[in-house]
mmCIF file of C-alpha atoms in Angstrom:
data_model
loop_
_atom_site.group_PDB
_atom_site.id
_atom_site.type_symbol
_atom_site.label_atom_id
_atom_site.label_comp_id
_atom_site.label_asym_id
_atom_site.label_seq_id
_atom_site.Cartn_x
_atom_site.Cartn_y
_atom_site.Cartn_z
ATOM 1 C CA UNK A 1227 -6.980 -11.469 -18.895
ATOM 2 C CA UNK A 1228 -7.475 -14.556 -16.505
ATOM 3 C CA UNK A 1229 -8.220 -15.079 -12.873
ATOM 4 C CA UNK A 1230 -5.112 -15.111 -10.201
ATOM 5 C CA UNK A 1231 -6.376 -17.559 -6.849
ATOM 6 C CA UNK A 1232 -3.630 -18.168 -4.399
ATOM 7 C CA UNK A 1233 -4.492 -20.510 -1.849
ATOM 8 C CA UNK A 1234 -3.200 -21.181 1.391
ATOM 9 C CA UNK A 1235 -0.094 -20.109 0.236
ATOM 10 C CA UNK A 1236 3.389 -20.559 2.944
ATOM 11 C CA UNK A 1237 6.986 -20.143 2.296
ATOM 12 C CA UNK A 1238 9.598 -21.117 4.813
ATOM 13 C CA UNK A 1239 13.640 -20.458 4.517
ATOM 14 C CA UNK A 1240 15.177 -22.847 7.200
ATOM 15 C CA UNK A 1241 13.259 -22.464 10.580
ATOM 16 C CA UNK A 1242 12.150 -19.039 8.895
ATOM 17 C CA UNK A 1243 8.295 -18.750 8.070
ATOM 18 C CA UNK A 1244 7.495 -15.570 6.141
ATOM 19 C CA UNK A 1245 4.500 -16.457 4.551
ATOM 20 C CA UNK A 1246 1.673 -18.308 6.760
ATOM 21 C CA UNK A 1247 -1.615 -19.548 5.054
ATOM 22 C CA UNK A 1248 -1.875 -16.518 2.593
ATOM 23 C CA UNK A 1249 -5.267 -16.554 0.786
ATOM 24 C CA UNK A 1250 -6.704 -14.182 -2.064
ATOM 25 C CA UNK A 1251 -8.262 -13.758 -5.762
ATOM 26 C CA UNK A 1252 -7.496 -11.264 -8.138
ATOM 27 C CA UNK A 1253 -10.410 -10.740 -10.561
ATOM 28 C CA UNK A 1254 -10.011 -10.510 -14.330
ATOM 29 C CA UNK A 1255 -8.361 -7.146 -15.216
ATOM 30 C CA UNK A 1256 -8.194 -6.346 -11.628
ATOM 31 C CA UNK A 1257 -4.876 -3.705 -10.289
ATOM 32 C CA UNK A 1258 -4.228 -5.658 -7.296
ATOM 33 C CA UNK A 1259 -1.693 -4.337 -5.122
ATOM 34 C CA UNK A 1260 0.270 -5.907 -1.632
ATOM 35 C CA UNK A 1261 1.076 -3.634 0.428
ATOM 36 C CA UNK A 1262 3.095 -3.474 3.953
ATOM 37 C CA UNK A 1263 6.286 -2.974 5.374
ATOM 38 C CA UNK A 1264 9.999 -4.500 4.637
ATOM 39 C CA UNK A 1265 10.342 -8.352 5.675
ATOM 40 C CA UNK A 1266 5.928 -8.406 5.877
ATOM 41 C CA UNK A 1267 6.282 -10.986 2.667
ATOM 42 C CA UNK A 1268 4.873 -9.378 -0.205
ATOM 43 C CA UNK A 1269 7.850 -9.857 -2.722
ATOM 44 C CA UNK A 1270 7.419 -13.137 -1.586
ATOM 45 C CA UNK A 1271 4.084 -14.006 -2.292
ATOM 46 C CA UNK A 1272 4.769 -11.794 -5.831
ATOM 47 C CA UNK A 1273 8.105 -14.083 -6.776
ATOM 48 C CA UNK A 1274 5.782 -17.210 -5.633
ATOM 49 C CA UNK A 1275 3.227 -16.254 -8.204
ATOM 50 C CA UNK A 1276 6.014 -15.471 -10.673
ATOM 51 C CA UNK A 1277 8.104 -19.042 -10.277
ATOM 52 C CA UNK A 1278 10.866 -17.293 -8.918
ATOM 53 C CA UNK A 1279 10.489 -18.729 -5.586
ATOM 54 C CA UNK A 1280 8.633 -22.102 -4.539
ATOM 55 C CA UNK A 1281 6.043 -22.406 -2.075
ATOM 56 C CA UNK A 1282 6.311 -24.520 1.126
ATOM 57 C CA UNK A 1283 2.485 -25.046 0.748
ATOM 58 C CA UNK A 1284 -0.007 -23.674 -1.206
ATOM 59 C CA UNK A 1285 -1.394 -23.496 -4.420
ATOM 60 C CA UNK A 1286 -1.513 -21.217 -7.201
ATOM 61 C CA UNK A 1287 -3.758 -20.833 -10.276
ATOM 62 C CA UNK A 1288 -3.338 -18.082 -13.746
ATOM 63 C CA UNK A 1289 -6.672 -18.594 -15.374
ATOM 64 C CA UNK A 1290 -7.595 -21.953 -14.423
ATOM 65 C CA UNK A 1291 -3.910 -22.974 -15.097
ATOM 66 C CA UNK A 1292 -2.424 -24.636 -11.902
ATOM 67 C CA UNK A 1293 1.138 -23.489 -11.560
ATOM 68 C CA UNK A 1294 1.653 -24.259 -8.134
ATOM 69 C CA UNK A 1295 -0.066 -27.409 -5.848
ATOM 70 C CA UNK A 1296 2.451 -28.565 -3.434
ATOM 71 C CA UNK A 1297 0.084 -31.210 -2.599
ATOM 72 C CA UNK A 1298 -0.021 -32.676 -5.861
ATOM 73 C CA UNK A 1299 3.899 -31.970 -6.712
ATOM 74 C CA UNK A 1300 3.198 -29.273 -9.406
ATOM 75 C CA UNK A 1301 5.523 -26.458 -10.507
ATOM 76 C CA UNK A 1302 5.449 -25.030 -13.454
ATOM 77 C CA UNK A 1303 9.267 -22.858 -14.288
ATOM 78 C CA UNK A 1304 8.885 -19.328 -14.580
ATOM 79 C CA UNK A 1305 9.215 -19.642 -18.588
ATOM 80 C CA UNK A 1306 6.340 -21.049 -18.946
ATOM 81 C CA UNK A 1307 3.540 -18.319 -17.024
ATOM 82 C CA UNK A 1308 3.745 -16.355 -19.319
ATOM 83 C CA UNK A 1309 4.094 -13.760 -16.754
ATOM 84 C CA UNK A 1310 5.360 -10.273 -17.294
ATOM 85 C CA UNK A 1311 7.679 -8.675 -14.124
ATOM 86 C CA UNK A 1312 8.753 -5.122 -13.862
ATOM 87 C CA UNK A 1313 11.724 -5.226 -11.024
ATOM 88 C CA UNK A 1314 12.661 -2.714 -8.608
ATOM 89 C CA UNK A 1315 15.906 -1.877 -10.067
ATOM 90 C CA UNK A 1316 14.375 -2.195 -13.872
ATOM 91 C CA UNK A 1317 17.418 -5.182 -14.892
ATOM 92 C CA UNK A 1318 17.745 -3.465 -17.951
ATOM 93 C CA UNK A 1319 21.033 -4.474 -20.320
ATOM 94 C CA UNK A 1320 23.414 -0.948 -20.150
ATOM 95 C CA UNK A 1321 25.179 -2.736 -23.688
ATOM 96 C CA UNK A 1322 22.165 -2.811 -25.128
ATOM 97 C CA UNK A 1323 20.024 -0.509 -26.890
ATOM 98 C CA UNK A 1324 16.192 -0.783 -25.745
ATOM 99 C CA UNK A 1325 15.411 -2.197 -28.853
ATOM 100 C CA UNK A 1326 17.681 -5.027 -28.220
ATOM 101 C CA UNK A 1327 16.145 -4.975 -24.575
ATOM 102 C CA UNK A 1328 12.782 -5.600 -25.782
ATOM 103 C CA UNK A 1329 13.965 -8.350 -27.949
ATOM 104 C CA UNK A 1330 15.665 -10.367 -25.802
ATOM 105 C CA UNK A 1331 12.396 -11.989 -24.171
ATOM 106 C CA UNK A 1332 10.870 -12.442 -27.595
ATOM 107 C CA UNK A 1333 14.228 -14.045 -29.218
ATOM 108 C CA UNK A 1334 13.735 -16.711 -25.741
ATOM 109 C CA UNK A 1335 10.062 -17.382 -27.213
ATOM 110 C CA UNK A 1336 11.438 -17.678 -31.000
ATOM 111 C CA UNK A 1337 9.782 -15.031 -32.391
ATOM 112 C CA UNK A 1338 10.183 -14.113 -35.736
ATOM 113 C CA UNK A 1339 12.084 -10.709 -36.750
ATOM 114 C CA UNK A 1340 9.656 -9.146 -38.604
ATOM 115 C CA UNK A 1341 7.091 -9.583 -36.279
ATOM 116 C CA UNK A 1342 9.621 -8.661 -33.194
ATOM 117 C CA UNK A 1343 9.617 -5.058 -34.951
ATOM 118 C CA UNK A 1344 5.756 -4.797 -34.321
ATOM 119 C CA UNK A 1345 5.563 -6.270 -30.620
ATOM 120 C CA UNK A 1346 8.540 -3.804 -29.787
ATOM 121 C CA UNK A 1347 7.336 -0.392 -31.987
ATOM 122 C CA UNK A 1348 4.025 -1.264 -30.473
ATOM 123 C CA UNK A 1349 4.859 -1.828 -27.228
ATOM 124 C CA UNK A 1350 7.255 1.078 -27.157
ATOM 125 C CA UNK A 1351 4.607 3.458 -28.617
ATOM 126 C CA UNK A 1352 2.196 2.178 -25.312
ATOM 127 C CA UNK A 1353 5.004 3.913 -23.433
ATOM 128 C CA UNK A 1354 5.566 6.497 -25.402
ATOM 129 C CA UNK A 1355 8.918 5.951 -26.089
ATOM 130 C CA UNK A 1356 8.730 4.615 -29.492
ATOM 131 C CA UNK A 1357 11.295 7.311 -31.027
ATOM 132 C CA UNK A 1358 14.059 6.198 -28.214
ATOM 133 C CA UNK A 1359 14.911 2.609 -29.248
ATOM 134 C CA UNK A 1360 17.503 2.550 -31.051
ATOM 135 C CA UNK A 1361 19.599 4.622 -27.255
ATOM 136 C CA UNK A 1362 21.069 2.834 -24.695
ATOM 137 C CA UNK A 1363 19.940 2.570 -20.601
ATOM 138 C CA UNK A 1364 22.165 5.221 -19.874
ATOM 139 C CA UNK A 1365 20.776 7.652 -22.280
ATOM 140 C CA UNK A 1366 17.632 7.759 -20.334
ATOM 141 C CA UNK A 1367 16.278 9.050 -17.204
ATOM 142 C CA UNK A 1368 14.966 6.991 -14.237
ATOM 143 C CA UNK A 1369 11.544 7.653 -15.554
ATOM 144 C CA UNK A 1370 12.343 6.322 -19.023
ATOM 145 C CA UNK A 1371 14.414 3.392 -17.712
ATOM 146 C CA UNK A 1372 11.352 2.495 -15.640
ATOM 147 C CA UNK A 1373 8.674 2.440 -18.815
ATOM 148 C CA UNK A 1374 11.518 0.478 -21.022
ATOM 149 C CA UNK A 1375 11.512 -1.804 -18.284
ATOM 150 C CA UNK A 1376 7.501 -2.103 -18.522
ATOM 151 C CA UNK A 1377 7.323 -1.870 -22.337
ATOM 152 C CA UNK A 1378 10.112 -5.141 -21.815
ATOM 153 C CA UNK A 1379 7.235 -6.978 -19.700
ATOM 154 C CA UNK A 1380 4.535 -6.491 -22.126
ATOM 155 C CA UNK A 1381 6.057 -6.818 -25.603
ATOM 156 C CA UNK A 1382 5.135 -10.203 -25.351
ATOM 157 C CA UNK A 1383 1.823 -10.048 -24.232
ATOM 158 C CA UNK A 1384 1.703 -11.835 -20.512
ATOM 159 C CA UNK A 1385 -1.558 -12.819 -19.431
ATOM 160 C CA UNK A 1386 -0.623 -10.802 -16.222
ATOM 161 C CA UNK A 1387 1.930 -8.573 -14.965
ATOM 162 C CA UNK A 1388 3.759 -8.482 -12.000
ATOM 163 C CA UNK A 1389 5.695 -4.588 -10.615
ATOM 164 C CA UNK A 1390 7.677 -4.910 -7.784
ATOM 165 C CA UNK A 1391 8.187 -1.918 -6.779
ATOM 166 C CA UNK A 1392 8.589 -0.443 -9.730
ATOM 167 C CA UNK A 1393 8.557 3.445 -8.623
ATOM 168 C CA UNK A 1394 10.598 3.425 -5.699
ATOM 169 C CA UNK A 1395 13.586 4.566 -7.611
ATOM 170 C CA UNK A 1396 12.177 8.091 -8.562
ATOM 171 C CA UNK A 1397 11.741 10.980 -7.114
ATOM 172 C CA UNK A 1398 8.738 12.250 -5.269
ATOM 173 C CA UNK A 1399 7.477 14.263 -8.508
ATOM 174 C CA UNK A 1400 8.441 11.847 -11.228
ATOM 175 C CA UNK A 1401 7.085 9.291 -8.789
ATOM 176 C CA UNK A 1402 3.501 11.318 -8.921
ATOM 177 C CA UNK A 1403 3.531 11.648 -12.526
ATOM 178 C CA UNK A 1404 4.433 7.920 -13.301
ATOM 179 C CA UNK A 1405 1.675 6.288 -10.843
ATOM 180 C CA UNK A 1406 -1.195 8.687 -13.017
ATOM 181 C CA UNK A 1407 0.713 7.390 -16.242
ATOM 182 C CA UNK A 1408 0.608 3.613 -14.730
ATOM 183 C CA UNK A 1409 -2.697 3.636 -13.859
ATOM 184 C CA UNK A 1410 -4.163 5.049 -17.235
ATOM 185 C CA UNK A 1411 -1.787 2.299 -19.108
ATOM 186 C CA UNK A 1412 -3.237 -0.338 -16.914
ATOM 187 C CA UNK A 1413 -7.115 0.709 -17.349
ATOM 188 C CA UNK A 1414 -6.280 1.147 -21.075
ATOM 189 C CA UNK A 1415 -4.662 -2.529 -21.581
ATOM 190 C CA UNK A 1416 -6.974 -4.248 -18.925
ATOM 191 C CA UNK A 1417 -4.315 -6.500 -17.898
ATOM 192 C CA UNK A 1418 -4.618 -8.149 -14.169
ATOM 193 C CA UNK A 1419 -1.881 -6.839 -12.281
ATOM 194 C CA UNK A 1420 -0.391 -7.827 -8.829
ATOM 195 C CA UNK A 1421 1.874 -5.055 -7.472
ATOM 196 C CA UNK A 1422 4.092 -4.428 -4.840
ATOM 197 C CA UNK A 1423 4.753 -1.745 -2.749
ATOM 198 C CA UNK A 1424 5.741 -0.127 0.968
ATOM 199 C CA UNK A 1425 4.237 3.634 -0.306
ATOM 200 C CA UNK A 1426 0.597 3.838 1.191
ATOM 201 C CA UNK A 1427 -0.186 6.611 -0.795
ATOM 202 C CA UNK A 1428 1.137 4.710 -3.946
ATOM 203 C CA UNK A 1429 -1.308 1.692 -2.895
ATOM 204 C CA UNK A 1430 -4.557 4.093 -2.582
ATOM 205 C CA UNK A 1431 -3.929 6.000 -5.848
ATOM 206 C CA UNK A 1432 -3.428 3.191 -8.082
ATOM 207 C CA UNK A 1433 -5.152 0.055 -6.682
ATOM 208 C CA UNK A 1434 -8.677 -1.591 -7.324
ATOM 209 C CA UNK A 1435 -7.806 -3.684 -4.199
ATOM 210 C CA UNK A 1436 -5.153 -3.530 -1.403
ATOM 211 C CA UNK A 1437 -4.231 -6.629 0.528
ATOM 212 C CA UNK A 1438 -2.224 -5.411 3.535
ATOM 213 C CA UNK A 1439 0.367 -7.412 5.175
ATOM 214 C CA UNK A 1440 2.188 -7.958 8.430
ATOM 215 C CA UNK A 1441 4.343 -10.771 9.731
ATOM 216 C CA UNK A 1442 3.577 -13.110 6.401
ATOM 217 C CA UNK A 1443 0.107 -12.861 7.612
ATOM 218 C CA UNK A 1444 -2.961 -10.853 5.126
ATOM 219 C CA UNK A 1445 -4.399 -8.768 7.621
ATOM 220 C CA UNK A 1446 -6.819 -7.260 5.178
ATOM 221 C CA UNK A 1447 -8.142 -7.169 1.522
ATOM 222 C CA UNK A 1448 -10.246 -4.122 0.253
ATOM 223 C CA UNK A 1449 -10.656 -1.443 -1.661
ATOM 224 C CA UNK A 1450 -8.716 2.145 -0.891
ATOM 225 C CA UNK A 1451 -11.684 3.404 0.574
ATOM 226 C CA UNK A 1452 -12.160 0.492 3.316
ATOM 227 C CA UNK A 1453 -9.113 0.023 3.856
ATOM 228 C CA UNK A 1454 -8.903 3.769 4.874
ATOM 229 C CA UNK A 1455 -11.746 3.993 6.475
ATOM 230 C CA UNK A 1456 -12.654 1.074 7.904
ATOM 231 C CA UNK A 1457 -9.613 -0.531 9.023
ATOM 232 C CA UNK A 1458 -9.893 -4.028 10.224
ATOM 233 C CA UNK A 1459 -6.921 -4.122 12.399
ATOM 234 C CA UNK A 1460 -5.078 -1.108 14.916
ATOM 235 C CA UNK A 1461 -1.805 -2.258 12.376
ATOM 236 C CA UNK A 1462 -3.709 -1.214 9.006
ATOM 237 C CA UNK A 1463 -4.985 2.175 10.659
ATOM 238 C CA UNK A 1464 -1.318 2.287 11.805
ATOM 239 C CA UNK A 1465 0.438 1.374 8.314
ATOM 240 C CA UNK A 1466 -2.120 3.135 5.910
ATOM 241 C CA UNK A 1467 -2.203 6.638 6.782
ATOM 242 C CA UNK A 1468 -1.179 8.924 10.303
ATOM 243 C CA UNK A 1469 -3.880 7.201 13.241
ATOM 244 C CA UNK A 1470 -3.548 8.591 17.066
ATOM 245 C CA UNK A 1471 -4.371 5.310 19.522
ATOM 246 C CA UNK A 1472 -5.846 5.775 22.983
ATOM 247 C CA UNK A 1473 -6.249 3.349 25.378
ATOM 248 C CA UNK A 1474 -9.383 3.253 27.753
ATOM 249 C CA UNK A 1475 -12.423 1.135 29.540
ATOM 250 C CA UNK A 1476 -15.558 1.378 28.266
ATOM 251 C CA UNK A 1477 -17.713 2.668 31.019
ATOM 252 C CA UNK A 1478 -20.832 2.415 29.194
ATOM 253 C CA UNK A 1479 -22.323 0.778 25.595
ATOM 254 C CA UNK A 1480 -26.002 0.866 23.995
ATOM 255 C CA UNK A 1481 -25.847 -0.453 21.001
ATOM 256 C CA UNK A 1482 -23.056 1.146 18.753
ATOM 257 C CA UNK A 1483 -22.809 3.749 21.134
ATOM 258 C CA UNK A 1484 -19.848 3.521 23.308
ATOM 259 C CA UNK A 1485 -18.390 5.759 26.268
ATOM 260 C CA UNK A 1486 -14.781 5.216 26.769
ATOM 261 C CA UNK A 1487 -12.635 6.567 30.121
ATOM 262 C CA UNK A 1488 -9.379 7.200 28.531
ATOM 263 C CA UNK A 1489 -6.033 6.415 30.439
ATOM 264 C CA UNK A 1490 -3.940 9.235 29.329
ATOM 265 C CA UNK A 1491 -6.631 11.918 30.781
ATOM 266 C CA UNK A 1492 -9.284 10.129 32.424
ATOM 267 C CA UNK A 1493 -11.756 12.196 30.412
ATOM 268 C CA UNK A 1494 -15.062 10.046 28.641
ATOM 269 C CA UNK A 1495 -15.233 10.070 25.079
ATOM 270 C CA UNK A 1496 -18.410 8.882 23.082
ATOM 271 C CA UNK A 1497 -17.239 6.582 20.317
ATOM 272 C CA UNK A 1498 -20.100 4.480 17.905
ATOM 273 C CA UNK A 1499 -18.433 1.176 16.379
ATOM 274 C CA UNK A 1500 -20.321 -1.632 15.153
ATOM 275 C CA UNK A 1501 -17.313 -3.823 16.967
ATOM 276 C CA UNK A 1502 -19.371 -3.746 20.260
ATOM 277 C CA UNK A 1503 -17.971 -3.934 23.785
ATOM 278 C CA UNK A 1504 -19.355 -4.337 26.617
ATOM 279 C CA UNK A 1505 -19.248 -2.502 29.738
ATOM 280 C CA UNK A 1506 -15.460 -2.714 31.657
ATOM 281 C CA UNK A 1507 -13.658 -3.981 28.581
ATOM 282 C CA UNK A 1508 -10.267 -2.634 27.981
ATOM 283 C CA UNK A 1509 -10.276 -1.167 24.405
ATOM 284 C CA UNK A 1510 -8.015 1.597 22.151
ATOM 285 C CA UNK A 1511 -9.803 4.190 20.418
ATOM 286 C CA UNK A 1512 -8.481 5.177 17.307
ATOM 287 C CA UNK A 1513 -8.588 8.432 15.716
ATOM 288 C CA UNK A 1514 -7.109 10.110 12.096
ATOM 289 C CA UNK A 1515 -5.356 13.597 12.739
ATOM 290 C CA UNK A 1516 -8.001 15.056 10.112
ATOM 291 C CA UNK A 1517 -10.954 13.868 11.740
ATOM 292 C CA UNK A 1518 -9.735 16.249 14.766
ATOM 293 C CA UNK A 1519 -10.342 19.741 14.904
ATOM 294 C CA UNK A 1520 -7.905 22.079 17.435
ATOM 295 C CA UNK A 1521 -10.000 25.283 18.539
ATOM 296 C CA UNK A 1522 -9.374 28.037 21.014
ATOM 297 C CA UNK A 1523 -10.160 27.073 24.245
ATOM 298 C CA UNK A 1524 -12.948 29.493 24.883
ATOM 299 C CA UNK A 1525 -14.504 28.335 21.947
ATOM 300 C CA UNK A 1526 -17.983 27.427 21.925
ATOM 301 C CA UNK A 1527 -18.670 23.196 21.559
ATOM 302 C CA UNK A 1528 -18.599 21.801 18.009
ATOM 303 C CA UNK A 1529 -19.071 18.657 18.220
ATOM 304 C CA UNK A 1530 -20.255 15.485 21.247
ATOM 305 C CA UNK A 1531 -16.783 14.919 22.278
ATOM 306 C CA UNK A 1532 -14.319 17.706 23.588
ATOM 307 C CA UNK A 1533 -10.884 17.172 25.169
ATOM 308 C CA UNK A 1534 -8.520 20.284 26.886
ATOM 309 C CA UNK A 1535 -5.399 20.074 25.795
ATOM 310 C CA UNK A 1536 -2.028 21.981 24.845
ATOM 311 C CA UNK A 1537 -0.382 22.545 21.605
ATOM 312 C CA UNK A 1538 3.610 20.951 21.881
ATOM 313 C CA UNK A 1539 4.753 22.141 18.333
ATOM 314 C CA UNK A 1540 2.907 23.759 15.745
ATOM 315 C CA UNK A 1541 3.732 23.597 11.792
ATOM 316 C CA UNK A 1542 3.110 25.095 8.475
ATOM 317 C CA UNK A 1543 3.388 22.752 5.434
ATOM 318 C CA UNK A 1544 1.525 24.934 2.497
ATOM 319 C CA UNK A 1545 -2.153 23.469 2.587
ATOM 320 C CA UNK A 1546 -2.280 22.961 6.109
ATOM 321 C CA UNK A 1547 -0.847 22.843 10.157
ATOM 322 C CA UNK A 1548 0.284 20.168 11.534
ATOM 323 C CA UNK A 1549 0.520 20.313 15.076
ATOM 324 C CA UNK A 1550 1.267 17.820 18.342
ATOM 325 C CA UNK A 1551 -1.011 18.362 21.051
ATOM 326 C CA UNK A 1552 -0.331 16.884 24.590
ATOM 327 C CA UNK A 1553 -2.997 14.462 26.043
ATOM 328 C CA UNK A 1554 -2.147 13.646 29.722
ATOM 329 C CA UNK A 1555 0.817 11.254 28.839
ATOM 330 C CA UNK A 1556 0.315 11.081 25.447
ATOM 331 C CA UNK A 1557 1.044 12.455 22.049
ATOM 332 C CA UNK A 1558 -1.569 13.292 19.461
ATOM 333 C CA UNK A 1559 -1.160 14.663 16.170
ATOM 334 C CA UNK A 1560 -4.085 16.553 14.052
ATOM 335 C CA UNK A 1561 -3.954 18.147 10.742
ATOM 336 C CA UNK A 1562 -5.603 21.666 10.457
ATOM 337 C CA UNK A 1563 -6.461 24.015 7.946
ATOM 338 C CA UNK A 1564 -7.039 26.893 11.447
ATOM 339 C CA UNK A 1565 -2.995 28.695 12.228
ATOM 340 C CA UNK A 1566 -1.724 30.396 14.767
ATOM 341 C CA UNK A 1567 -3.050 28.336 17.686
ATOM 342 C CA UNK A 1568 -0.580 27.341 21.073
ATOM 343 C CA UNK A 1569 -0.750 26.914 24.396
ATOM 344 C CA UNK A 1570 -3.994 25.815 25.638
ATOM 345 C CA UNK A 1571 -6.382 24.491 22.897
ATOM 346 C CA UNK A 1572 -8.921 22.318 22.593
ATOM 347 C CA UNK A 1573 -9.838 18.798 20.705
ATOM 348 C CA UNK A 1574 -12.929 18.288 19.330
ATOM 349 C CA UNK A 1575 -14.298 15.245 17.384
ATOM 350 C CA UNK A 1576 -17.787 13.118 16.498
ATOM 351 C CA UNK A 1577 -18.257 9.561 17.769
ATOM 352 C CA UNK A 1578 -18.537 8.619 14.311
ATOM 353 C CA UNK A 1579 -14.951 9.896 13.349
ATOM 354 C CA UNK A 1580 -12.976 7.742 15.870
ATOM 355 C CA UNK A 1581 -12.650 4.085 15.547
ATOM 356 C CA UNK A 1582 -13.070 1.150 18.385
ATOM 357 C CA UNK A 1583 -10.809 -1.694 18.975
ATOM 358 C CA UNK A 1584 -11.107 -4.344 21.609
ATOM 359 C CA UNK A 1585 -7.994 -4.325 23.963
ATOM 360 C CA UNK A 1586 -5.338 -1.865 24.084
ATOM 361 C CA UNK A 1587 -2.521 -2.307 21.772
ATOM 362 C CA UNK A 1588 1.072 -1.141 21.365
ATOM 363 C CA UNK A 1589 1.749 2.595 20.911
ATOM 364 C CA UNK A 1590 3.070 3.219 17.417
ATOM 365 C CA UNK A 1591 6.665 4.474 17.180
ATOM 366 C CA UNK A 1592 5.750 7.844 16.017
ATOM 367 C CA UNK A 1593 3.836 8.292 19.192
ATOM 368 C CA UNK A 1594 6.702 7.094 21.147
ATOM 369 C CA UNK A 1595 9.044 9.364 19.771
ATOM 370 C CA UNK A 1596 6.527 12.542 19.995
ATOM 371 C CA UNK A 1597 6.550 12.363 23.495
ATOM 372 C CA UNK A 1598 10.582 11.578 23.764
ATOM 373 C CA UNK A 1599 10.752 15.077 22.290
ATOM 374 C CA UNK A 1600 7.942 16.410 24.139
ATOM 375 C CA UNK A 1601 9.180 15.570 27.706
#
């Protein structure tokens, strides 16, 4: 399966930008997902690839085949990438059975009858829905609807496929059980993929790489893990995954070794980042709710960095608490596997577990809201 390399990619709708200089490679067999929120651009930069939309600037190549260089004046039609696209709401025929479904594409490409039995028993049997073709859409569940739609995109063998949002019409179990069955289809096939999604967890569990967007801007590209852990950006830490942001002035640095007067308490924190700032910079420290730990006040000191604090609502969600502690001004969440804790508690976390970023930023929504209700 080839190469995707977008380059410097922009689309603009009027006075509209939505995407702005968007850069990135997808490797050879690579699951290649963009993730980010509603209006960020990644259907955009996914109907770009696929022909359905044509770039302001830019240029895009499918395995050393230029589809798009707006320099140059080249645009290849959608019918001829060879691309397969799974959409959101599956645009499957309801007077057709999914044999017919799977046909249509391969009746566009003049493919002979005899072999269109093959392509579709065989790509039916990849789905496991080989005894179901001769029933119609509305004989089927969402979850069989969704792999028709799939089998549809690969029954003629597309040197990459495109899923836009493929999942978000399931529930929250069928969801789970289709991203395992995805994944092991696209590992088993090796085809490149590019998909699209607003579901963090979706993006983590299925992707090789995850290209986070904001704005029409990439904001990052790396695997689950770094995007996780090492988020590039306060919006990343925000987006992918729950992140508590405190604003402070460093009062002190040595190397990666910061100390950090926060705003909300006034208390020092010790935070190591290799993003080093100096002495008096305004900066946010950024913290996961798992990396804190909420202990009894008397408790005896766990770890270099220990803030008092008070629990504002306390919850039990089967494999852990959840609760919302009050910092000074501020609202901090932490997950917990340790119950029955209120009033006055105490935070403790390693300078390793929080993350640096130079200047304060916005305080997310959530946070917002948390202390609306905790007023």
């Amino acid at each position: 399966m080839p190469e995707v390399t977008v380059k410097n990619l922009a689309k603009t709708f009027g006075e509209n930008s939505v995407l702005r200089d968007v850069t990135f490679t997808i490797a050879d067999g690579e699951f290649f997902t963009l993730l980010g929120a509603s209006g960020c651009g990644k259907s955009t930069t996914l109907n770009c690839i696929a022909g359905l939309e044509q770039p302001t600037e830019g240029s895009i190549t499918v395995g050393g085949r230029t589809f798009v260089d707006s320099a140059a004046g080249v645009f290849l039609p959608p019918e001829e990438r060879n691309l397969g696209m799974v959409f959101q709401s599956y645009a499957l025929w309801p007077h057709m059975t999914i044999a017919k479904n799977l046909a249509l594409p391969l009746n566009i490409r003049k493919v002979p009858k005899e072999r269109q039995k093959t392509l579709i028993h065989d790509a039916l049997d990849k789905v496991g829905l080989a005894d179901l073709s001769g029933r119609y859409p509305h004989q089927l569940s969402g979850g069989q609807q969704q792999r028709v739609a799939l089998a549809r995109a690969l029954v003629y063998s597309p040197s990459v496929l495109l899923l836009d949002e493929p999942l978000s019409n399931l529930d929250a179990k069928l969801r789970e059980q289709a991203r395992a069955w995805l994944k092991r289809l696209q590992e088993d096939l090796g085809i490149t993929t590019v998909y699209v999604t607003h579901d963090q967890e979706e993006a983590l569990a299925l992707s090789d790489r995850i290209a986070v967007m904001e704005g029409g801007n990439m904001i990052q590209i790396g695997t689950p893990h770094e995007i996780y852990e090492r988020p590039a950006a306060p919006a990343v830490a925000a987006f992918v995954g729950r992140c508590n942001f405190l604003t402070g002035k460093v009062t002190a640095q040595n190397g990666d070794r910061h100390e950090v007067r926060l705003d909300c308490t006034g208390d020092v924190v010790r935070v190591d980042s290799e993003r080093r700032v100096p002495a008096g910079g305004s900066v946010t420290v950024a913290i996961r709710p798992e990396r804190l730990e909420v202990v009894p006040p008397n408790a005896a000191p766990s770890a270099a960095n220990r803030l008092d604090t008070q629990v504002v609502t306390s919850s039990y969600v089967g494999s852990r608490y959840e609760y919302d502690v009050r910092l000074g001004d501020r609202a901090v969440q932490v997950l917990s596997h340790r119950g029955g804790l209120a009033d006055e508690v105490a935070l403790v976390f390693e300078p390793a577990d929080a993350l640096l970023y130079a200047d304060a930023v916005e305080l997310p929504e959530e946070q917002r809201d948390l202390l609306t209700v905790s007023a």
